[in-house]
CSV table of C-alpha atoms in Angstrom, one decimal:
chain,number,residue,atom,x,y,z
B,1,MET,CA,-48.4,101.7,-46.2
B,2,LYS,CA,-44.7,101.9,-46.1
B,3,ILE,CA,-43.1,99.3,-43.7
B,4,ASP,CA,-40.3,100.5,-41.5
B,5,LYS,CA,-37.4,98.2,-42.3
B,6,ARG,CA,-36.1,98.5,-38.7
B,7,ILE,CA,-39.0,96.3,-37.5
B,8,ILE,CA,-38.3,93.6,-40.1
B,9,PRO,CA,-35.5,91.9,-38.1
B,10,LEU,CA,-37.8,91.5,-35.1
B,11,ALA,CA,-40.5,90.0,-37.4
B,12,ILE,CA,-38.0,87.5,-38.9
B,13,GLY,CA,-37.1,86.5,-35.3
B,14,GLY,CA,-40.8,86.0,-34.6
B,15,LEU,CA,-41.1,83.9,-37.8
B,16,GLY,CA,-38.4,81.5,-36.5
B,17,ILE,CA,-39.8,81.3,-33.0
B,18,GLY,CA,-43.4,80.6,-34.3
B,19,THR,CA,-42.1,78.0,-36.7
B,20,THR,CA,-40.2,76.0,-34.0
B,21,GLU,CA,-43.0,76.4,-31.5
B,22,PHE,CA,-45.9,75.2,-33.5
B,23,THR,CA,-44.5,72.8,-36.2
B,24,VAL,CA,-43.5,70.2,-33.7
B,25,MET,CA,-47.1,69.3,-32.9
B,26,GLY,CA,-47.7,68.0,-36.4
B,27,LEU,CA,-44.4,66.0,-36.4
B,28,LEU,CA,-44.7,64.2,-33.1
B,29,PRO,CA,-45.3,60.7,-34.6
B,30,ASP,CA,-42.3,61.1,-36.9
B,31,ILE,CA,-40.1,62.2,-34.0
B,32,ALA,CA,-41.3,59.4,-31.8
B,33,LYS,CA,-40.6,56.7,-34.4
B,34,THR,CA,-37.0,57.9,-35.0
B,35,LEU,CA,-36.2,58.3,-31.3
B,36,GLN,CA,-38.0,55.0,-30.5
B,37,ILE,CA,-40.3,56.6,-27.9
B,38,THR,CA,-44.1,56.8,-27.6
B,39,ILE,CA,-46.1,59.8,-28.9
B,40,PRO,CA,-46.9,60.9,-25.3
B,41,GLN,CA,-43.2,60.9,-24.5
B,42,ALA,CA,-42.6,62.9,-27.7
B,43,GLY,CA,-45.2,65.4,-26.4
B,44,HIS,CA,-42.8,66.0,-23.4
B,45,LEU,CA,-40.6,67.9,-26.0
B,46,ILE,CA,-43.4,70.5,-26.2
B,47,SER,CA,-43.6,70.8,-22.4
B,48,ALA,CA,-39.8,71.1,-22.2
B,49,TYR,CA,-39.8,74.0,-24.7
B,50,ALA,CA,-42.6,75.7,-22.8
B,51,MET,CA,-40.7,75.3,-19.5
B,52,GLY,CA,-37.7,76.8,-21.1
B,53,VAL,CA,-39.8,79.8,-22.2
B,54,VAL,CA,-41.3,80.3,-18.7
B,55,ILE,CA,-37.9,80.0,-16.9
B,56,GLY,CA,-35.7,81.7,-19.4
B,57,ALA,CA,-37.7,84.9,-19.9
B,58,PRO,CA,-37.2,86.5,-16.5
B,59,ILE,CA,-33.7,85.1,-15.9
B,60,LEU,CA,-32.2,86.2,-19.2
B,61,ILE,CA,-33.9,89.6,-19.1
B,62,GLY,CA,-32.8,90.1,-15.5
B,63,TYR,CA,-29.2,89.6,-16.4
B,64,SER,CA,-29.2,91.5,-19.7
B,65,VAL,CA,-31.0,94.8,-19.0
B,66,LYS,CA,-27.7,96.6,-18.5
B,67,PHE,CA,-26.5,95.8,-22.0
B,68,PRO,CA,-27.6,97.6,-25.2
B,69,PRO,CA,-30.9,96.0,-26.6
B,70,LYS,CA,-29.4,95.4,-30.0
B,71,LYS,CA,-26.6,93.2,-28.6
B,72,VAL,CA,-29.0,91.5,-26.3
B,73,LEU,CA,-31.4,90.6,-29.1
B,74,ILE,CA,-28.5,89.3,-31.2
B,75,ALA,CA,-27.3,87.2,-28.3
B,76,PHE,CA,-30.8,85.7,-27.7
B,77,MET,CA,-31.2,84.9,-31.4
B,78,LEU,CA,-27.7,83.3,-31.5
B,79,LEU,CA,-28.8,81.0,-28.6
B,80,PHE,CA,-32.1,80.2,-30.4
B,81,THR,CA,-30.3,79.4,-33.7
B,82,LEU,CA,-27.6,77.3,-32.0
B,83,PHE,CA,-30.0,75.1,-30.0
B,84,ASN,CA,-32.4,74.6,-32.9
B,85,GLY,CA,-29.5,73.6,-35.0
B,86,LEU,CA,-28.4,71.1,-32.3
B,87,SER,CA,-32.0,69.7,-32.3
B,88,ALA,CA,-31.5,68.6,-35.9
B,89,ILE,CA,-28.7,66.3,-34.9
B,90,ALA,CA,-29.9,65.2,-31.4
B,91,PRO,CA,-29.1,61.4,-31.2
B,92,ASN,CA,-31.6,60.3,-28.6
B,93,TYR,CA,-34.7,61.3,-26.5
B,94,THR,CA,-32.8,62.5,-23.4
B,95,THR,CA,-30.5,64.8,-25.4
B,96,MET,CA,-33.4,66.1,-27.4
B,97,LEU,CA,-35.4,66.9,-24.2
B,98,ILE,CA,-32.5,68.9,-22.8
B,99,ILE,CA,-31.9,70.7,-26.1
B,100,ARG,CA,-35.6,71.6,-26.5
B,101,PHE,CA,-35.6,73.1,-23.0
B,102,MET,CA,-32.5,75.1,-23.9
B,103,SER,CA,-34.2,76.2,-27.2
B,104,GLY,CA,-37.1,77.7,-25.2
B,105,LEU,CA,-34.9,79.8,-23.0
B,106,PRO,CA,-34.4,82.8,-25.4
B,107,HIS,CA,-38.0,82.7,-26.7
B,108,GLY,CA,-39.8,84.9,-24.2
B,109,ALA,CA,-36.7,87.0,-23.6
B,110,PHE,CA,-36.4,87.8,-27.3
B,111,PHE,CA,-40.1,89.0,-27.4
B,112,GLY,CA,-39.7,90.8,-24.1
B,113,VAL,CA,-36.8,93.0,-25.4
B,114,GLY,CA,-38.3,93.1,-28.9
B,115,THR,CA,-41.6,94.5,-27.6
B,116,VAL,CA,-39.9,97.4,-25.8
B,117,VAL,CA,-37.6,98.1,-28.8
B,118,ALA,CA,-40.6,98.1,-31.2
B,119,ALA,CA,-42.5,100.5,-29.0
B,120,LYS,CA,-39.5,102.9,-28.8
B,121,MET,CA,-39.0,102.8,-32.5
B,122,ALA,CA,-42.6,103.8,-33.1
B,123,GLY,CA,-43.8,107.3,-33.2
B,124,LYS,CA,-46.2,108.6,-30.6
B,125,GLY,CA,-49.6,106.8,-31.0
B,126,LYS,CA,-48.1,104.0,-33.1
B,127,GLU,CA,-46.7,101.7,-30.4
B,128,ALA,CA,-49.3,99.0,-30.6
B,129,PHE,CA,-49.0,98.9,-34.4
B,130,TYR,CA,-45.2,98.4,-34.3
B,131,ILE,CA,-45.6,95.7,-31.7
B,132,SER,CA,-48.2,94.0,-33.9
B,133,MET,CA,-45.7,94.2,-36.8
B,134,MET,CA,-43.1,92.3,-34.8
B,135,PHE,CA,-45.7,89.6,-34.0
B,136,THR,CA,-46.6,89.4,-37.7
B,137,GLY,CA,-43.6,87.0,-38.0
B,138,LEU,CA,-45.4,84.7,-35.5
B,139,THR,CA,-48.6,84.8,-37.4
B,140,VAL,CA,-47.0,84.3,-40.8
B,141,ALA,CA,-45.3,81.3,-39.3
B,142,ASN,CA,-48.7,79.8,-38.6
B,143,LEU,CA,-50.0,80.7,-42.0
B,144,VAL,CA,-47.1,79.6,-44.2
B,145,MET,CA,-44.1,78.1,-42.5
B,146,VAL,CA,-45.9,75.6,-40.2
B,147,PRO,CA,-47.8,73.8,-43.0
B,148,LEU,CA,-44.8,74.0,-45.3
B,149,VAL,CA,-42.2,72.7,-42.8
B,150,THR,CA,-44.7,70.0,-41.6
B,151,TYR,CA,-45.0,68.8,-45.1
B,152,ILE,CA,-41.2,68.7,-45.6
B,153,GLY,CA,-40.8,66.9,-42.2
B,154,HIS,CA,-43.3,64.2,-43.3
B,155,ALA,CA,-42.0,63.9,-46.8
B,156,TYR,CA,-38.3,63.8,-46.1
B,157,HIS,CA,-37.3,63.8,-42.4
B,158,TRP,CA,-38.3,65.7,-39.3
B,159,ARG,CA,-34.7,66.8,-38.8
B,160,TRP,CA,-35.1,69.2,-41.7
B,161,TYR,CA,-37.7,71.1,-39.6
B,162,PHE,CA,-35.0,72.1,-37.1
B,163,ALA,CA,-32.5,72.8,-39.8
B,164,ILE,CA,-34.9,75.2,-41.5
B,165,VAL,CA,-35.6,77.0,-38.2
B,166,ALA,CA,-31.9,77.4,-37.6
B,167,ALA,CA,-31.6,78.9,-41.2
B,168,ILE,CA,-34.3,81.4,-40.3
B,169,GLY,CA,-32.4,82.2,-37.2
B,170,ILE,CA,-29.3,83.0,-39.3
B,171,PHE,CA,-31.3,85.4,-41.4
B,172,ALA,CA,-32.7,87.1,-38.3
B,173,LEU,CA,-29.1,87.5,-37.0
B,174,LEU,CA,-28.0,89.1,-40.2
B,175,PHE,CA,-30.9,91.6,-40.4
B,176,LEU,CA,-30.6,92.4,-36.6
B,177,LYS,CA,-27.0,93.3,-37.3
B,178,LEU,CA,-27.8,95.4,-40.4
B,179,TRP,CA,-31.1,97.1,-39.7
B,180,LEU,CA,-31.9,97.3,-36.0
B,181,PRO,CA,-30.8,100.7,-34.6
B,182,ASN,CA,-28.5,101.0,-31.6
B,183,MET,CA,-30.3,102.0,-28.4
B,184,GLU,CA,-28.9,103.0,-25.0
B,185,SER,CA,-29.0,100.5,-22.2
B,186,ASN,CA,-30.3,101.1,-18.7
B,187,GLN,CA,-27.1,101.0,-16.6
B,188,ASN,CA,-28.9,101.8,-13.3
B,189,SER,CA,-31.1,98.7,-13.4
B,190,HIS,CA,-30.5,95.3,-11.8
B,191,PHE,CA,-32.4,92.0,-11.4
B,192,LEU,CA,-34.3,92.8,-8.2
B,193,GLU,CA,-35.1,96.3,-9.3
B,194,GLU,CA,-36.6,94.8,-12.5
B,195,LEU,CA,-38.9,92.6,-10.4
B,196,LYS,CA,-40.5,95.5,-8.4
B,197,PHE,CA,-43.3,95.8,-11.0
B,198,LEU,CA,-44.8,92.7,-9.4
B,199,LYS,CA,-45.8,94.9,-6.4
B,200,ASN,CA,-48.1,96.7,-8.7
B,201,LYS,CA,-51.7,95.4,-8.6
B,202,GLN,CA,-52.2,96.4,-12.3
B,203,SER,CA,-49.4,94.1,-13.4
B,204,TRP,CA,-51.0,91.1,-11.8
B,205,LEU,CA,-54.4,92.0,-13.4
B,206,VAL,CA,-52.7,92.0,-16.8
B,207,LEU,CA,-51.1,88.7,-16.2
B,208,ALA,CA,-54.4,87.2,-15.0
B,209,ILE,CA,-56.1,88.5,-18.1
B,210,THR,CA,-53.4,86.8,-20.2
B,211,ALA,CA,-53.4,83.5,-18.4
B,212,ILE,CA,-57.1,83.1,-17.9
B,213,GLY,CA,-58.9,85.2,-20.5
B,214,PHE,CA,-56.5,84.5,-23.4
B,215,GLY,CA,-56.3,80.9,-22.1
B,216,GLY,CA,-59.9,80.4,-23.2
B,217,LEU,CA,-58.8,80.5,-26.9
B,218,PHE,CA,-56.4,77.5,-26.2
B,219,THR,CA,-59.4,75.4,-25.2
B,220,TRP,CA,-60.5,75.8,-28.8
B,221,LEU,CA,-57.1,75.6,-30.5
B,222,SER,CA,-55.8,72.6,-28.6
B,223,TYR,CA,-58.7,70.4,-29.8
B,224,ILE,CA,-59.4,72.0,-33.2
B,225,THR,CA,-58.6,68.8,-35.1
B,226,PRO,CA,-61.2,66.5,-33.4
B,227,LEU,CA,-63.7,69.5,-33.3
B,228,MET,CA,-63.5,70.0,-37.0
B,229,THR,CA,-63.3,66.3,-38.1
B,230,VAL,CA,-65.8,64.8,-35.6
B,231,VAL,CA,-68.2,67.7,-34.9
B,232,ALA,CA,-68.1,69.7,-38.1
B,233,GLY,CA,-67.6,66.5,-40.2
B,234,ILE,CA,-64.8,67.6,-42.5
B,235,LYS,CA,-62.2,65.1,-43.8
B,236,SER,CA,-58.9,64.7,-42.0
B,237,SER,CA,-57.2,65.5,-45.3
B,238,GLN,CA,-58.8,69.0,-45.2
B,239,MET,CA,-57.3,69.9,-41.8
B,240,ALA,CA,-54.3,71.5,-43.5
B,241,TYR,CA,-56.7,74.0,-45.1
B,242,VAL,CA,-58.4,74.6,-41.8
B,243,MET,CA,-55.1,75.5,-40.2
B,244,VAL,CA,-54.2,77.8,-43.0
B,245,LEU,CA,-57.6,79.5,-42.5
B,246,ALA,CA,-56.8,79.9,-38.8
B,247,GLY,CA,-53.4,81.2,-39.7
B,248,ALA,CA,-54.8,83.8,-42.1
B,249,GLY,CA,-57.1,85.0,-39.3
B,250,MET,CA,-54.1,85.4,-37.0
B,251,VAL,CA,-52.3,87.6,-39.6
B,252,VAL,CA,-55.4,89.8,-40.0
B,253,GLY,CA,-56.3,89.9,-36.3
B,254,ASN,CA,-52.8,90.7,-35.2
B,255,LEU,CA,-52.5,93.8,-37.4
B,256,ALA,CA,-56.1,94.9,-36.7
B,257,GLY,CA,-55.5,94.6,-33.0
B,258,GLY,CA,-52.5,97.0,-33.2
B,259,VAL,CA,-54.4,99.5,-35.3
B,260,ILE,CA,-57.6,99.5,-33.1
B,261,SER,CA,-55.5,99.7,-29.9
B,262,ASP,CA,-53.7,102.8,-31.1
B,263,LYS,CA,-57.1,104.5,-32.0
B,264,LEU,CA,-59.3,103.2,-29.1
B,265,GLY,CA,-56.7,102.7,-26.4
B,266,PRO,CA,-55.3,99.4,-25.2
B,267,GLU,CA,-57.5,99.0,-22.2
B,268,LYS,CA,-60.8,99.3,-24.1
B,269,THR,CA,-59.5,97.3,-27.0
B,270,CYS,CA,-58.5,94.4,-24.7
B,271,ALA,CA,-61.8,94.3,-22.9
B,272,LEU,CA,-63.7,94.4,-26.3
B,273,LEU,CA,-61.5,91.7,-27.9
B,274,ILE,CA,-61.9,89.3,-24.9
B,275,PHE,CA,-65.7,89.9,-25.0
B,276,LEU,CA,-65.6,89.0,-28.7
B,277,MET,CA,-63.6,85.9,-27.9
B,278,MET,CA,-66.3,84.8,-25.4
B,279,ILE,CA,-69.0,85.3,-28.1
B,280,SER,CA,-67.0,83.4,-30.7
B,281,LEU,CA,-66.3,80.5,-28.4
B,282,GLY,CA,-70.0,80.3,-27.6
B,283,GLY,CA,-70.6,80.2,-31.4
B,284,VAL,CA,-68.1,77.3,-31.6
B,285,PHE,CA,-70.0,75.4,-28.9
B,286,PHE,CA,-73.5,75.9,-30.4
B,287,LEU,CA,-72.8,76.0,-34.2
B,288,SER,CA,-69.7,73.9,-35.1
B,289,GLU,CA,-71.9,71.1,-36.5
B,290,HIS,CA,-72.6,73.4,-39.4
B,291,GLN,CA,-69.6,73.2,-41.7
B,292,ASN,CA,-69.7,76.6,-43.3
B,293,ILE,CA,-70.3,78.3,-40.0
B,294,ALA,CA,-67.4,76.3,-38.5
B,295,PHE,CA,-65.1,77.6,-41.1
B,296,ILE,CA,-66.1,81.2,-40.4
B,297,LEU,CA,-65.6,80.6,-36.7
B,298,THR,CA,-62.2,79.2,-37.4
B,299,PHE,CA,-61.1,82.4,-39.1
B,300,MET,CA,-62.7,84.5,-36.4
B,301,CYS,CA,-61.1,82.6,-33.5
B,302,GLY,CA,-57.8,82.7,-35.3
B,303,ALA,CA,-58.0,86.4,-35.7
B,304,LEU,CA,-59.0,87.0,-32.1
B,305,SER,CA,-56.3,84.7,-30.8
B,306,MET,CA,-53.6,87.2,-32.0
B,307,SER,CA,-55.5,90.5,-31.9
B,308,ILE,CA,-54.9,90.9,-28.2
B,309,ALA,CA,-51.1,90.5,-28.4
B,310,ALA,CA,-50.3,94.2,-29.0
B,311,PRO,CA,-52.8,95.9,-26.7
B,312,ILE,CA,-52.2,93.7,-23.7
B,313,ASN,CA,-48.4,94.2,-24.1
B,314,ILE,CA,-48.9,97.9,-24.1
B,315,MET,CA,-51.0,97.6,-20.9
B,316,MET,CA,-48.3,95.7,-19.2
B,317,MET,CA,-45.7,98.3,-20.3
B,318,LYS,CA,-47.8,101.0,-18.8
B,319,ALA,CA,-48.2,99.0,-15.6
B,320,ALA,CA,-44.4,98.6,-15.3
B,321,PRO,CA,-42.8,101.8,-16.7
B,322,LYS,CA,-39.4,101.2,-15.0
B,323,SER,CA,-39.1,97.5,-15.9
B,324,GLU,CA,-40.7,97.2,-19.3
B,325,MET,CA,-38.5,94.4,-20.6
B,326,MET,CA,-39.0,92.2,-17.6
B,327,ALA,CA,-42.7,92.8,-17.6
B,328,ALA,CA,-42.8,91.9,-21.3
B,329,ALA,CA,-40.9,88.8,-20.6
B,330,PHE,CA,-43.4,87.8,-17.9
B,331,MET,CA,-46.1,88.3,-20.5
B,332,GLN,CA,-44.5,85.6,-22.6
B,333,ALA,CA,-44.6,83.3,-19.6
B,334,GLY,CA,-48.2,84.3,-19.2
B,335,PHE,CA,-49.1,83.3,-22.8
B,336,ASN,CA,-47.4,79.9,-22.2
B,337,ILE,CA,-49.4,79.4,-19.0
B,338,ALA,CA,-52.5,80.3,-21.0
B,339,ASN,CA,-51.6,77.6,-23.5
B,340,ALA,CA,-51.1,75.0,-20.7
B,341,MET,CA,-54.3,76.0,-18.8
B,342,GLY,CA,-56.4,76.0,-21.9
B,343,ALA,CA,-55.3,72.6,-23.0
B,344,PHE,CA,-55.7,71.1,-19.5
B,345,LEU,CA,-59.0,72.6,-18.5
B,346,GLY,CA,-60.5,72.1,-22.0
B,347,GLY,CA,-59.6,68.4,-21.8
B,348,ILE,CA,-61.6,67.8,-18.6
B,349,PRO,CA,-65.1,67.5,-20.4
B,350,LEU,CA,-63.5,65.1,-22.8
B,351,GLU,CA,-62.4,62.8,-20.0
B,352,TYR,CA,-66.0,62.5,-19.0
B,353,GLY,CA,-67.0,61.5,-22.6
B,354,LEU,CA,-68.6,64.8,-23.6
B,355,PRO,CA,-68.4,65.9,-27.3
B,356,PHE,CA,-65.4,67.8,-28.8
B,357,ASN,CA,-67.3,71.1,-28.8
B,358,TYR,CA,-67.3,71.2,-25.0
B,359,PRO,CA,-63.8,72.4,-24.5
B,360,SER,CA,-65.0,75.7,-26.1
B,361,LEU,CA,-67.7,75.9,-23.5
B,362,VAL,CA,-64.9,75.9,-20.9
B,363,GLY,CA,-63.3,78.6,-22.9
B,364,VAL,CA,-66.5,80.7,-22.6
B,365,GLY,CA,-66.1,80.5,-18.9
B,366,MET,CA,-62.4,81.5,-19.0
B,367,THR,CA,-63.0,84.4,-21.3
B,368,PHE,CA,-65.9,85.6,-19.1
B,369,ILE,CA,-63.5,85.8,-16.2
B,370,GLY,CA,-61.1,87.6,-18.5
B,371,VAL,CA,-63.7,90.2,-19.3
B,372,VAL,CA,-64.5,90.7,-15.6
B,373,ILE,CA,-60.7,91.2,-14.9
B,374,SER,CA,-60.4,93.6,-17.9
B,375,ILE,CA,-63.2,95.8,-16.5
B,376,ARG,CA,-61.6,95.8,-13.1
B,377,TYR,CA,-58.3,96.8,-14.8
B,378,MET,CA,-60.1,99.6,-16.7
B,379,TYR,CA,-61.6,100.9,-13.4
B,380,LEU,CA,-58.3,100.9,-11.6
B,381,TYR,CA,-56.5,102.5,-14.6
B,382,ASP,CA,-59.2,105.3,-14.8
B,383,SER,CA,-58.9,105.9,-11.0
B,384,ASN,CA,-55.1,106.1,-11.2
B,385,SER,CA,-55.3,108.5,-14.2
B,386,SER,CA,-57.8,110.7,-12.4
B,387,GLU,CA,-55.6,110.9,-9.3
B,388,ALA,CA,-52.6,111.8,-11.5
B,389,GLU,CA,-54.5,114.6,-13.2
B,390,GLU,CA,-55.7,115.9,-9.8
B,391,THR,CA,-52.1,115.9,-8.5
B,392,ALA,CA,-50.9,117.7,-11.6
B,393,THR,CA,-53.7,120.3,-11.3
B,394,GLU,CA,-52.8,120.9,-7.7
B,395,CYS,CA,-49.1,121.4,-8.6
B,396,ILE,CA,-50.0,123.9,-11.3
B,397,SER,CA,-52.2,125.8,-8.8
B,398,CYS,CA,-49.3,125.8,-6.2
B,399,ASP,CA,-46.9,127.2,-8.9
B,400,LYS,CA,-49.3,130.1,-9.5
């Protein structure tokens, strides 16, 4: 299959974003030691980045919709590169906390604009596949860059991690300039106009599916290390291979989700994938003590964790046809809320002394709610489609 080179700059941007977002988790002890803080304090750097994503996505999109998408994406990637470069030389904890917040600001906005640009570049019926190609950068980051950069950070210094991310940002800027096509901006749009999609019930259903249904996967991912080492009984030294296996699943699942969505339709694909998430998390709860099965489930959950990205973004774009970029930005905020909810709710059983497979049982409950909401969305979507068809038929009859 020939890859459209126009999508490559967006994938490189996703590679940089994925690398900075996920590598920090494995380098927290190193960062804490250098900055003379505790590991829980170092964990606040992750929260600061996530807050930047949630706050930055709607604000940056709101004030940039009137500008050409190519210039907007270059500006977002410039901010991303600058603040990750500054992270490499941050002298103390307070400065690092502020810079990590600033680094998160362009994250959701970049994917918000990138999602719409990818869909517009695609031919009819290929929108989900092109969006999945953009998110391939994020999945490859988990498969290759996160283990590699984590090793470099441990072996040499964690500051190299941020320097490498900044270097990826420079490459993304170069290819955005060279290969991303020019597109017209929407001069008639403004901030409040962009937010009108929130009056649409379908938009809120999609956000709920993202935050609750997709959040179920984070109950598994947040506690995957103790799950695999304590419940499945593998050695701590093998966790790197486990994460590579999960990353490989993400790469496969992301592309498969895009292809299936284009053939089956995003609404049915989303409902099916969340149902499969529920079954897989149930498998994690009941079968993780069997090592070989635990490895298979790791690949499956990794695949399902990214397979929903393309179809659910298409659903949101359909629900917000006049404010697609803002809606896509809110989706990034939704994914980060899913991350936070999954980690928090999944940790509750552990606080009561239950085994490390119990977070996944919480995930089963969250994904079940996601399935129910997905079915509700499908019913609402089918009703609206039927009404639109009836209206069109009436208009044709009137013309005759």
